[in-house]
PDB file of C-alpha atoms in Angstrom:
ATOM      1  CA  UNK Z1226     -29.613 105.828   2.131  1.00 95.00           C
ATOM      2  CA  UNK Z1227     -32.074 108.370   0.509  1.00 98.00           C
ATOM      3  CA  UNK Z1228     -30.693 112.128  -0.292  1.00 98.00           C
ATOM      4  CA  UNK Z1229     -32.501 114.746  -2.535  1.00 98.00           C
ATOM      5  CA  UNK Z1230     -31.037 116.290  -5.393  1.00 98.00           C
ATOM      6  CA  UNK Z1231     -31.933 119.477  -6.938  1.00 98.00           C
ATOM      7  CA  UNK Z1232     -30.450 121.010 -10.184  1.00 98.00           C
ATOM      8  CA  UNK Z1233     -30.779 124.411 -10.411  1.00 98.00           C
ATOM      9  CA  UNK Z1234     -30.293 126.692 -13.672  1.00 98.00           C
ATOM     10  CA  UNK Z1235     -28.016 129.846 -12.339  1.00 98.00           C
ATOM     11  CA  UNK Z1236     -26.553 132.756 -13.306  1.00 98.00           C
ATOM     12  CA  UNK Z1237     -30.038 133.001 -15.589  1.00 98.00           C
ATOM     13  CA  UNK Z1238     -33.658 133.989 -15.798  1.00 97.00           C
ATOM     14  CA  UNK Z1239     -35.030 131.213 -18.219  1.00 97.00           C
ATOM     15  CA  UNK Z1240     -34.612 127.821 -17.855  1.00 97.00           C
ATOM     16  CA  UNK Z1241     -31.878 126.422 -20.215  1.00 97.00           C
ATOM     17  CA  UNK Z1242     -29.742 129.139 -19.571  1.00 97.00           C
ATOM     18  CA  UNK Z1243     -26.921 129.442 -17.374  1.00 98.00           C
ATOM     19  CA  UNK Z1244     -25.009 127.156 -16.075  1.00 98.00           C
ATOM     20  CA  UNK Z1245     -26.631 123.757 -14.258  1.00 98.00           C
ATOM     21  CA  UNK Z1246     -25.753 122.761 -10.815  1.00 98.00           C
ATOM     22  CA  UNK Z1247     -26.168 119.674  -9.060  1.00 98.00           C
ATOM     23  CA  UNK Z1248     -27.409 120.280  -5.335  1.00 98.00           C
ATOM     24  CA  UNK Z1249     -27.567 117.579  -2.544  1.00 98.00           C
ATOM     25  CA  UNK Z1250     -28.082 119.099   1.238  1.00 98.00           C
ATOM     26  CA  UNK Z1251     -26.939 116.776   3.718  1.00 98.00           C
ATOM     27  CA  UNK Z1252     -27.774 116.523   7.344  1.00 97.00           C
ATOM     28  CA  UNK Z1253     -24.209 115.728   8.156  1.00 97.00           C
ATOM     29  CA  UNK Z1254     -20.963 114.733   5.733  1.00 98.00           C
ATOM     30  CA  UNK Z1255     -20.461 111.597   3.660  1.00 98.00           C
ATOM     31  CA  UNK Z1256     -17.705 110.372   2.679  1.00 98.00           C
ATOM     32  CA  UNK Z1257     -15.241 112.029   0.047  1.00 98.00           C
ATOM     33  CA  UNK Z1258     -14.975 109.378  -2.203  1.00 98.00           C
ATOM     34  CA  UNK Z1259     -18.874 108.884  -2.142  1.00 98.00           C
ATOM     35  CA  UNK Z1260     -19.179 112.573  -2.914  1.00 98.00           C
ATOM     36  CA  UNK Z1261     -16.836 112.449  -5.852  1.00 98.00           C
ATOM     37  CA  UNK Z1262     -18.899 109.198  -7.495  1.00 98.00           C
ATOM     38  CA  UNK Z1263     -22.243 111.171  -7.224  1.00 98.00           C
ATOM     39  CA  UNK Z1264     -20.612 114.240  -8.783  1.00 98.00           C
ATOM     40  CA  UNK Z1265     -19.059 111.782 -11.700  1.00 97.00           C
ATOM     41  CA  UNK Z1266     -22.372 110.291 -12.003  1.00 98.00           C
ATOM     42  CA  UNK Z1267     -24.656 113.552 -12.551  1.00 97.00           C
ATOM     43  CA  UNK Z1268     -21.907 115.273 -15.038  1.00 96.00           C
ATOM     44  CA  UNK Z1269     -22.543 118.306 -14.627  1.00 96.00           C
ATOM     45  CA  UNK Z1270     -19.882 120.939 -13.911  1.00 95.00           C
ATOM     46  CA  UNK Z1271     -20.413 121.211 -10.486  1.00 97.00           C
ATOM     47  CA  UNK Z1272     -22.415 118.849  -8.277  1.00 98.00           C
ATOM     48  CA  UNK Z1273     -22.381 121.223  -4.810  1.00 98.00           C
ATOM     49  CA  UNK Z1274     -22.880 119.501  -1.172  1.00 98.00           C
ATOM     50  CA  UNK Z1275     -23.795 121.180   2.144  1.00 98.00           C
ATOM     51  CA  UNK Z1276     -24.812 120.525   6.172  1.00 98.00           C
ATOM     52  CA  UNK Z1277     -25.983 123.061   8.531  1.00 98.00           C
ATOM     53  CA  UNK Z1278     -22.886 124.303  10.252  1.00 97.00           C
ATOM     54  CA  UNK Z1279     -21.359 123.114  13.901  1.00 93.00           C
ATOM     55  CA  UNK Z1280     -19.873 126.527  15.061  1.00 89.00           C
ATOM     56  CA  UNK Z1281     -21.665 129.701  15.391  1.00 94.00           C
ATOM     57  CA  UNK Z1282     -19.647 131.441  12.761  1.00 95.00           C
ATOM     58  CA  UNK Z1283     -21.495 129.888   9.805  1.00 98.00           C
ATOM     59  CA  UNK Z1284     -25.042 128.629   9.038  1.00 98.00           C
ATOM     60  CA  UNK Z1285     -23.964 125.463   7.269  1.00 98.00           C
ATOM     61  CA  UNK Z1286     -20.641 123.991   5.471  1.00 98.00           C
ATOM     62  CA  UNK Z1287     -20.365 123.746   1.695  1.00 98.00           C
ATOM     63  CA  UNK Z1288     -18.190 121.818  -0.392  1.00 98.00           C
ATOM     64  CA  UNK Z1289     -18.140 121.745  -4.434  1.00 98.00           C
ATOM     65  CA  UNK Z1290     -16.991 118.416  -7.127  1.00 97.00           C
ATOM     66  CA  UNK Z1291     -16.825 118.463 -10.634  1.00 95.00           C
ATOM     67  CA  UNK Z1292     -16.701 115.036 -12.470  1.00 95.00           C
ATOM     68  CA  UNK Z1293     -13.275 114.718 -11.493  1.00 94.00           C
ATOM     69  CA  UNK Z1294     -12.050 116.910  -8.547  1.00 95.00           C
ATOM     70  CA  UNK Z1295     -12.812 118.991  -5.832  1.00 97.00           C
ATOM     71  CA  UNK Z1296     -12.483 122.767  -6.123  1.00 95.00           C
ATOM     72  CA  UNK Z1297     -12.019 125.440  -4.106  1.00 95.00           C
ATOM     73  CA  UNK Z1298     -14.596 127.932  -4.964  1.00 96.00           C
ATOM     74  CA  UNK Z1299     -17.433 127.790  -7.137  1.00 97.00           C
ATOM     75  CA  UNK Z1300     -20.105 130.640  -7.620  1.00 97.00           C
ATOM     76  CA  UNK Z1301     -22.713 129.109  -9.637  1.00 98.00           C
ATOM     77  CA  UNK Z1302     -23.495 126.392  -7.157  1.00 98.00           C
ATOM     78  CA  UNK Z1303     -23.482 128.485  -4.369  1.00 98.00           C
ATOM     79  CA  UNK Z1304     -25.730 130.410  -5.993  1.00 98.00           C
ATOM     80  CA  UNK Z1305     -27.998 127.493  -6.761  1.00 98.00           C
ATOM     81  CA  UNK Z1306     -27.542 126.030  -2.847  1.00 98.00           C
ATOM     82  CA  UNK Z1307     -28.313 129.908  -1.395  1.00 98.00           C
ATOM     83  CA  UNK Z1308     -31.817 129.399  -4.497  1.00 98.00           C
ATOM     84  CA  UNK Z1309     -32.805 126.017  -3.421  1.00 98.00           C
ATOM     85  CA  UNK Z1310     -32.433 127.043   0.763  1.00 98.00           C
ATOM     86  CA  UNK Z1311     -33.885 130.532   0.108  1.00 98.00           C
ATOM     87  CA  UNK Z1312     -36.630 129.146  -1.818  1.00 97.00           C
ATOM     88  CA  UNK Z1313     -37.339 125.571  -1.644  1.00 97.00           C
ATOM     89  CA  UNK Z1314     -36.529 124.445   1.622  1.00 97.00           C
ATOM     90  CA  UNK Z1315     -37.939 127.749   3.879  1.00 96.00           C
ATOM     91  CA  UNK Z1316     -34.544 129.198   4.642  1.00 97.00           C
ATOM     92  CA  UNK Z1317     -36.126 131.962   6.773  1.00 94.00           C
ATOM     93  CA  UNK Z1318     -33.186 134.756   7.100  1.00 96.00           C
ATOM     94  CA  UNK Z1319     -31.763 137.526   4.554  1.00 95.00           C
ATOM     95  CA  UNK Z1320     -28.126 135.804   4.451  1.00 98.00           C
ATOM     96  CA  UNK Z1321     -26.659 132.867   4.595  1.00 98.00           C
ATOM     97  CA  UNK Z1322     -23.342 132.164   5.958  1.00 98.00           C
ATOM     98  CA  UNK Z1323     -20.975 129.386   4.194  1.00 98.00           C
ATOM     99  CA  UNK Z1324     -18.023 128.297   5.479  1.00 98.00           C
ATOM    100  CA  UNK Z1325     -15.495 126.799   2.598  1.00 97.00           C
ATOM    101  CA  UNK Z1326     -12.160 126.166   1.872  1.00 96.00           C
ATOM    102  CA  UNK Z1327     -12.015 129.713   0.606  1.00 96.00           C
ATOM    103  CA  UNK Z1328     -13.359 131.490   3.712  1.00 96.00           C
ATOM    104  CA  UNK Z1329     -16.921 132.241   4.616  1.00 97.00           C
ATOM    105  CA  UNK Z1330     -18.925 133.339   2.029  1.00 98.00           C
ATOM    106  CA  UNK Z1331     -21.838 135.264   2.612  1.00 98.00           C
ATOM    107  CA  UNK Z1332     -25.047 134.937   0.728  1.00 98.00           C
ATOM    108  CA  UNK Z1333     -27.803 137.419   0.250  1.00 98.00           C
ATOM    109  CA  UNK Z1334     -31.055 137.484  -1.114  1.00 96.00           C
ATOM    110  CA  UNK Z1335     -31.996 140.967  -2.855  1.00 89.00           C
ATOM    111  CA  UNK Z1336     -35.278 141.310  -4.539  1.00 87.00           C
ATOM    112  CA  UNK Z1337     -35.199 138.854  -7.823  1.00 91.00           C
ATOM    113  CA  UNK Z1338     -31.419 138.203  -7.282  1.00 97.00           C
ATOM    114  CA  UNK Z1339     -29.181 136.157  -4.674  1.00 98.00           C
ATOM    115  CA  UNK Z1340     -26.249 138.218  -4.172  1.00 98.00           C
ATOM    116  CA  UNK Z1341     -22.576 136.474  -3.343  1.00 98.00           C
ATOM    117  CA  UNK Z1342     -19.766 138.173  -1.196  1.00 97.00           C
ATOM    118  CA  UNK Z1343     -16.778 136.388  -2.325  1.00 97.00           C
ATOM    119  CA  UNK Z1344     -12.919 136.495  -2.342  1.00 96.00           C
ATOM    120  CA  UNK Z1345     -11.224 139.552  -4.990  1.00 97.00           C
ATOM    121  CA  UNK Z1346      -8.132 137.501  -6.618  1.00 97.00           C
ATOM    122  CA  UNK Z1347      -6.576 140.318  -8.284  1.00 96.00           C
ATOM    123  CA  UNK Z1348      -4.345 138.693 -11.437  1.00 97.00           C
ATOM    124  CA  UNK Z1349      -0.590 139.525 -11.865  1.00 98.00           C
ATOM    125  CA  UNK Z1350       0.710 139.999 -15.158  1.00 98.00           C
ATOM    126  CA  UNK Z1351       2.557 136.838 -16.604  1.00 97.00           C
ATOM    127  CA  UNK Z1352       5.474 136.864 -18.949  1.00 91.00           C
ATOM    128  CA  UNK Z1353       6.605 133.382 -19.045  1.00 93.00           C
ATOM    129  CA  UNK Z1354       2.789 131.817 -20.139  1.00 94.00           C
ATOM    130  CA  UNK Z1355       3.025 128.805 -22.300  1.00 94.00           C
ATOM    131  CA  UNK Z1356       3.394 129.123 -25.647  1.00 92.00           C
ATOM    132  CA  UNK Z1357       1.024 126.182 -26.211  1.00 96.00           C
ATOM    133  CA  UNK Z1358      -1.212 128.774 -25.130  1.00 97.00           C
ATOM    134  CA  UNK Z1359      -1.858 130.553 -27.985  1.00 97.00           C
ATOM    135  CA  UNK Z1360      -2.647 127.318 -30.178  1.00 97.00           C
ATOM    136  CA  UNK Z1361      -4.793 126.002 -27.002  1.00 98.00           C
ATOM    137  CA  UNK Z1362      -6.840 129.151 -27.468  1.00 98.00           C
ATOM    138  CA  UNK Z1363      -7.350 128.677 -31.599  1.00 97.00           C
ATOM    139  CA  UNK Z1364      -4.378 130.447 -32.576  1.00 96.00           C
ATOM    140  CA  UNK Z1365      -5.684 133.666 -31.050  1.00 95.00           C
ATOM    141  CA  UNK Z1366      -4.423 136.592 -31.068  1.00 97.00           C
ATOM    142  CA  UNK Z1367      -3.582 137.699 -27.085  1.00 97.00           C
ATOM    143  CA  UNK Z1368      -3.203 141.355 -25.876  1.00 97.00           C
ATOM    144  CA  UNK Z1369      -2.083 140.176 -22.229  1.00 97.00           C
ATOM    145  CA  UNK Z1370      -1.999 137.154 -20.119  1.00 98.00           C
ATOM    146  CA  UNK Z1371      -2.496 137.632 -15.848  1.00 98.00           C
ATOM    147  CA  UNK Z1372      -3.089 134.902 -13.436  1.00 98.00           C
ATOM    148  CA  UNK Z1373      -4.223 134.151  -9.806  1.00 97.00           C
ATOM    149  CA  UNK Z1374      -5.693 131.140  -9.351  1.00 95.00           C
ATOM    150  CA  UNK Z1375      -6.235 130.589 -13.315  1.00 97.00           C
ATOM    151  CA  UNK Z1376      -4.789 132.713 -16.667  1.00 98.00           C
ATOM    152  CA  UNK Z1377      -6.624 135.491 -17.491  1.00 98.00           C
ATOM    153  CA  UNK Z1378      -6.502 135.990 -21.064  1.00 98.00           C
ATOM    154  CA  UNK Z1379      -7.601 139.177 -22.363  1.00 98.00           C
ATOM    155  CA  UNK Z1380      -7.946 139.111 -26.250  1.00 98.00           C
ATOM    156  CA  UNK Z1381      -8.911 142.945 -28.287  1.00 98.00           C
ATOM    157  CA  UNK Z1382     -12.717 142.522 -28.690  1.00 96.00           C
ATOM    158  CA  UNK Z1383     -16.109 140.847 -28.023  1.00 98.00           C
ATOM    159  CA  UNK Z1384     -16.147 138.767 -31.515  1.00 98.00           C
ATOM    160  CA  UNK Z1385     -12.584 137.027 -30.820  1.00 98.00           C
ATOM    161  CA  UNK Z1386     -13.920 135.293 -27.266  1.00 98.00           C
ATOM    162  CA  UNK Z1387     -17.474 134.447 -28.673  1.00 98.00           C
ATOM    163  CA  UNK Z1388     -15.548 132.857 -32.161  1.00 98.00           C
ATOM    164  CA  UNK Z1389     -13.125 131.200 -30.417  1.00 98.00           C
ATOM    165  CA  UNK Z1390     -12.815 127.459 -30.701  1.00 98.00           C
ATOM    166  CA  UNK Z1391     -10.509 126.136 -28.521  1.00 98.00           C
ATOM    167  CA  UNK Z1392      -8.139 122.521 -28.623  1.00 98.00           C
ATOM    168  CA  UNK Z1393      -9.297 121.156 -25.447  1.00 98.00           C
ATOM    169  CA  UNK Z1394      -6.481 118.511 -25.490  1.00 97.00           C
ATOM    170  CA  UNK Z1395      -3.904 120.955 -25.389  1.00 97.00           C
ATOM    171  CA  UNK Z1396      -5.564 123.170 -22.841  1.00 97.00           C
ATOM    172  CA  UNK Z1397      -5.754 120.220 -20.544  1.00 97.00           C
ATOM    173  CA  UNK Z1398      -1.901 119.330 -21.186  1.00 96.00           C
ATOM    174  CA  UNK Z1399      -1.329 123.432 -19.736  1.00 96.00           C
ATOM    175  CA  UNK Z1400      -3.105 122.111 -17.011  1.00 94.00           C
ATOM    176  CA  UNK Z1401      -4.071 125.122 -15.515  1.00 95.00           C
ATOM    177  CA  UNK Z1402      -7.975 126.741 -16.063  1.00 97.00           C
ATOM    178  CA  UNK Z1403      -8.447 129.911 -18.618  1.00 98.00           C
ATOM    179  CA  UNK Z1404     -10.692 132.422 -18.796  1.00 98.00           C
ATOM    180  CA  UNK Z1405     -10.542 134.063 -21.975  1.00 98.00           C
ATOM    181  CA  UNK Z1406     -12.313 138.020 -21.919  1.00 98.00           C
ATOM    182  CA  UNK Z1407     -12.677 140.631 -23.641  1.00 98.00           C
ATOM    183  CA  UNK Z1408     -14.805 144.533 -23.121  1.00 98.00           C
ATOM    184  CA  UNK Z1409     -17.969 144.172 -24.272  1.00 98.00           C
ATOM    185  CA  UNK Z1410     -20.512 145.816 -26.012  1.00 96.00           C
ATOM    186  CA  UNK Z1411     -23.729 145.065 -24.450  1.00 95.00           C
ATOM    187  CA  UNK Z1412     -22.021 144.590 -21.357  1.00 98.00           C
ATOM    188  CA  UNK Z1413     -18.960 145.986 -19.170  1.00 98.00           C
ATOM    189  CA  UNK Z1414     -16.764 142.811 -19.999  1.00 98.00           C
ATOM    190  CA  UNK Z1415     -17.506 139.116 -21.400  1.00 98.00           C
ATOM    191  CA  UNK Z1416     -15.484 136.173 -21.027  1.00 98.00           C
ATOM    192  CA  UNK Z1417     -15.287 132.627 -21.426  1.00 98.00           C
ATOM    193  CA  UNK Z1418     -14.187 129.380 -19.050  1.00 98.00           C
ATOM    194  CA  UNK Z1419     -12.460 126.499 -20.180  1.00 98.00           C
ATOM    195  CA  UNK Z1420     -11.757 124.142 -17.687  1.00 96.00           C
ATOM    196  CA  UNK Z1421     -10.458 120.647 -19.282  1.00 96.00           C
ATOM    197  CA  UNK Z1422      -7.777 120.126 -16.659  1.00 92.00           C
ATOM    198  CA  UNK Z1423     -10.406 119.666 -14.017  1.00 92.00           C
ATOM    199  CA  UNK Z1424     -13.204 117.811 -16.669  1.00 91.00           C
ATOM    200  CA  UNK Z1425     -14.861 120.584 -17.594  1.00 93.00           C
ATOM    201  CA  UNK Z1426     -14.240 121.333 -21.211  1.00 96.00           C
ATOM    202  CA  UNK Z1427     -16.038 124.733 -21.080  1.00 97.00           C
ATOM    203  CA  UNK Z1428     -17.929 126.003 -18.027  1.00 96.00           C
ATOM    204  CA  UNK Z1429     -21.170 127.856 -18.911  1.00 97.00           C
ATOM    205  CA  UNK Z1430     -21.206 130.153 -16.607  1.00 98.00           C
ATOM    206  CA  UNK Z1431     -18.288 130.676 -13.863  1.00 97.00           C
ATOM    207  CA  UNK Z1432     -18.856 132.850 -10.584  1.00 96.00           C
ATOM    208  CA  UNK Z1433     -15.642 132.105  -9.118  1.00 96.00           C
ATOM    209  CA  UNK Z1434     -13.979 133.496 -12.525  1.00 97.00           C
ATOM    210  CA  UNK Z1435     -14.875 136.697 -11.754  1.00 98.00           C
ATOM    211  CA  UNK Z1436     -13.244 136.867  -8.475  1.00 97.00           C
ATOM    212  CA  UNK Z1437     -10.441 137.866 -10.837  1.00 98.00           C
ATOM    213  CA  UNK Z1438     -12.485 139.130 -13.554  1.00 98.00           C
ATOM    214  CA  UNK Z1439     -14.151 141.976 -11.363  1.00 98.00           C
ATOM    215  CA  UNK Z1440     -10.845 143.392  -9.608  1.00 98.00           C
ATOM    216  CA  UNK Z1441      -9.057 143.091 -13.305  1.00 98.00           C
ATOM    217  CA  UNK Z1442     -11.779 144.942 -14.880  1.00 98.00           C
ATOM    218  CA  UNK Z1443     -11.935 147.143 -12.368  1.00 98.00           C
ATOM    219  CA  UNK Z1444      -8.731 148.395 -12.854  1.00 97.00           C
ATOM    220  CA  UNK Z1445      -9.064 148.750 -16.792  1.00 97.00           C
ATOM    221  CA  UNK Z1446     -12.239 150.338 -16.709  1.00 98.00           C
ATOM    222  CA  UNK Z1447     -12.085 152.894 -13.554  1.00 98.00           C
ATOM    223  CA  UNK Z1448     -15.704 151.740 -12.343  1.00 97.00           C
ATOM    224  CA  UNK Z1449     -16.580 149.401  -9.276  1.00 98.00           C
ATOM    225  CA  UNK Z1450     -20.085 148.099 -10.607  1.00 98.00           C
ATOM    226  CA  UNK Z1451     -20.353 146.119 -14.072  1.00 98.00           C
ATOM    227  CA  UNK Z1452     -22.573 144.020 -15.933  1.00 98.00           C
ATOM    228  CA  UNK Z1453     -21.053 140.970 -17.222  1.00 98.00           C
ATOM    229  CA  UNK Z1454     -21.506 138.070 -19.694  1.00 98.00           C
ATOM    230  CA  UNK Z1455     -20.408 134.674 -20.072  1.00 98.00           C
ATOM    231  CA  UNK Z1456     -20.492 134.236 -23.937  1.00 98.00           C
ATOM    232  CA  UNK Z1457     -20.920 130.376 -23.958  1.00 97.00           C
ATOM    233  CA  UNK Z1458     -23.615 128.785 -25.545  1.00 96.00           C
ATOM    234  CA  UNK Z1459     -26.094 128.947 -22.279  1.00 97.00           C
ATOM    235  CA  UNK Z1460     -25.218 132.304 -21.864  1.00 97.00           C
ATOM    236  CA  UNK Z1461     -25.173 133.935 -18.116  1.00 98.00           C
ATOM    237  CA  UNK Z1462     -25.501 137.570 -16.754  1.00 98.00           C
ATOM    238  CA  UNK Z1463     -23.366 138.581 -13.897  1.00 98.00           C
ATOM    239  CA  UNK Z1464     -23.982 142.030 -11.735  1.00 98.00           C
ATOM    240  CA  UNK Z1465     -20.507 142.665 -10.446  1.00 98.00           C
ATOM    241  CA  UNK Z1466     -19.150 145.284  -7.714  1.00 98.00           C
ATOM    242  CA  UNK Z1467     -15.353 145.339  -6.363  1.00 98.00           C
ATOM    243  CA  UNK Z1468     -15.566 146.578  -2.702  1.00 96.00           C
ATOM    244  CA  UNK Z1469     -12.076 146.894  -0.681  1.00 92.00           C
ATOM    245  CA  UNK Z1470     -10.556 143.167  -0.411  1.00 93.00           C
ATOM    246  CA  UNK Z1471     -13.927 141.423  -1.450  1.00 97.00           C
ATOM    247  CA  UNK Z1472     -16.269 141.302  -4.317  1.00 98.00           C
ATOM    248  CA  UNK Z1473     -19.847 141.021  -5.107  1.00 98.00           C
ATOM    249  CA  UNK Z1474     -21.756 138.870  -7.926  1.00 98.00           C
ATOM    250  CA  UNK Z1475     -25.269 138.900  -7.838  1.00 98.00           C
ATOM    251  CA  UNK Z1476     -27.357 137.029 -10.025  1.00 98.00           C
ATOM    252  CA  UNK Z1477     -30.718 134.615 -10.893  1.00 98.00           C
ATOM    253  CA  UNK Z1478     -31.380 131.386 -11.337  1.00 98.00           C
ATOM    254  CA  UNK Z1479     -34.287 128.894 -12.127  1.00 98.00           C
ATOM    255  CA  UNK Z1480     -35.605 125.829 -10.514  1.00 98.00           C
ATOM    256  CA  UNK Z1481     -35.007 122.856 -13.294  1.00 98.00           C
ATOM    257  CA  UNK Z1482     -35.966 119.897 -11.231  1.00 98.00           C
ATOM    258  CA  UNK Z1483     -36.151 117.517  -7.921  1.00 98.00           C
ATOM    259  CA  UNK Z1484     -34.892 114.025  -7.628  1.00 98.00           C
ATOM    260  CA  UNK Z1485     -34.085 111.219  -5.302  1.00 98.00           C
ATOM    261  CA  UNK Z1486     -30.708 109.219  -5.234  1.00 98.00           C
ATOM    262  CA  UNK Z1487     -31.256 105.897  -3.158  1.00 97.00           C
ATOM    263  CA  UNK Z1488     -27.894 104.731  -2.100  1.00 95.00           C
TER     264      UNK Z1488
END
């Protein structure tokens, strides 16, 4: 058995930036197991799989792996999947519809950007965080801790999330993913993504992050659109806009390469 793979720099507009995604269309599912191997085997922090859909509610199915697990959401690789059908393989309407484990997600392409509708998470406050926390995070100084599906960490400026050097080992003993953010200066908000529970040390750029980020920031800010960063070393830009029960993140990415996995 023969199947492409792309990888796709997202979330950027120069190759080297952003955060790299594996991406392997299928004309219909392998197996689970076989999927997790080939996402162990590229290391990257998302290898993303999809087949054009059964029902008439969604163009085609998409499922995402990092090195160790399956997730249930994952911007960045959508966003490479909705670049590489869009643009490589003659995807020949607007939007693309992708059914997931968190919903259909709908996939637009708008002038030099590709445009996600995804889930808002809005975080609740957290008293009871871990106190390992703090020392997981570089003995930081917090202002507040929320959470949905991960802990939102807000620290008191910019410098604190871009200095911050975090022990991995203890994050991954939390076991839960953190994104670390702060208001920026060059942009609405910045944040970070470390994700060692799952085998991602730090993410380089996160889409599904901001499905809490956005509503969070939101709130703080009293404004529906932002600009966002993702202060890792890659670096990513995020166009953000909080809409009723949904948000959108619209961003770029570049083509990196095309290879063939024979099975």
């Amino acid at each position: 058995m023969k199947l492409t793979l792309y990888q796709i720099d997202a979330f950027t507009n120069h190759l080297f930036g952003g955060n790299p995604a594996a991406v392997i269309p299928l004309d219909q599912w392998i197996s689970d197991s076989l999927m997790q191997r080939l996402a162990m085997e590229n290391n990257l922090s998302e290898t993303v799989f999809f087949v054009p859909a059964v029902g008439p509610d969604a163009d085609y199915e998409i499922r995402w792996f990092t090195p160790e697990s399956e997730v249930n959401l994952c911007g960045h690789a959508t966003l490479a999947s909705a670049f590489v059908l869009f643009h490589v393989m003659g995807y020949g309407y607007p939007a693309i519809r992708f059914q997931s484990k968190s919903g259909i997600l709908t996939v637009t392409k708008n002038f030099d950007k590709i445009s996600m509708d995804f889930p808002a998470w809005k975080p609740e406050p957290v008293t009871d965080w871990p106190a390992e926390l703090v020392n997981g995070l570089g003995n930081i100084t917090i202002t507040s801790v929320h959470k949905h599906r991960d802990y939102l960490v807000e620290v008191a400026d910019e410098s604190m999330v871009q200095l911050c050097q975090p022990d991995f080992t203890i994050l991954k003993r939390i076991g839960h993913k953190v994104i670390l953010t702060a208001k920026g200066s060059k942009a609405d908000f910045v944040s970070r993504f470390f994700a060692p529970s799952v085998g991602i040390n730090e993410d380089p750029v996160t889409g599904s992050a901001h499905s809490q980020l956005i509503p969070y920031w939101a709130g703080k800010l009293g404004k529906k659109t932002m600009f966002a960063r993702q202060l890792s070393k890659r670096g990513g830009e995020l166009w953000c806009e909080l809409g009723t029960d949904r948000v959108t993140i619209a961003g770029q990415c570049v083509f990196f390469m095309k290879g063939e996995i024979d099975l």
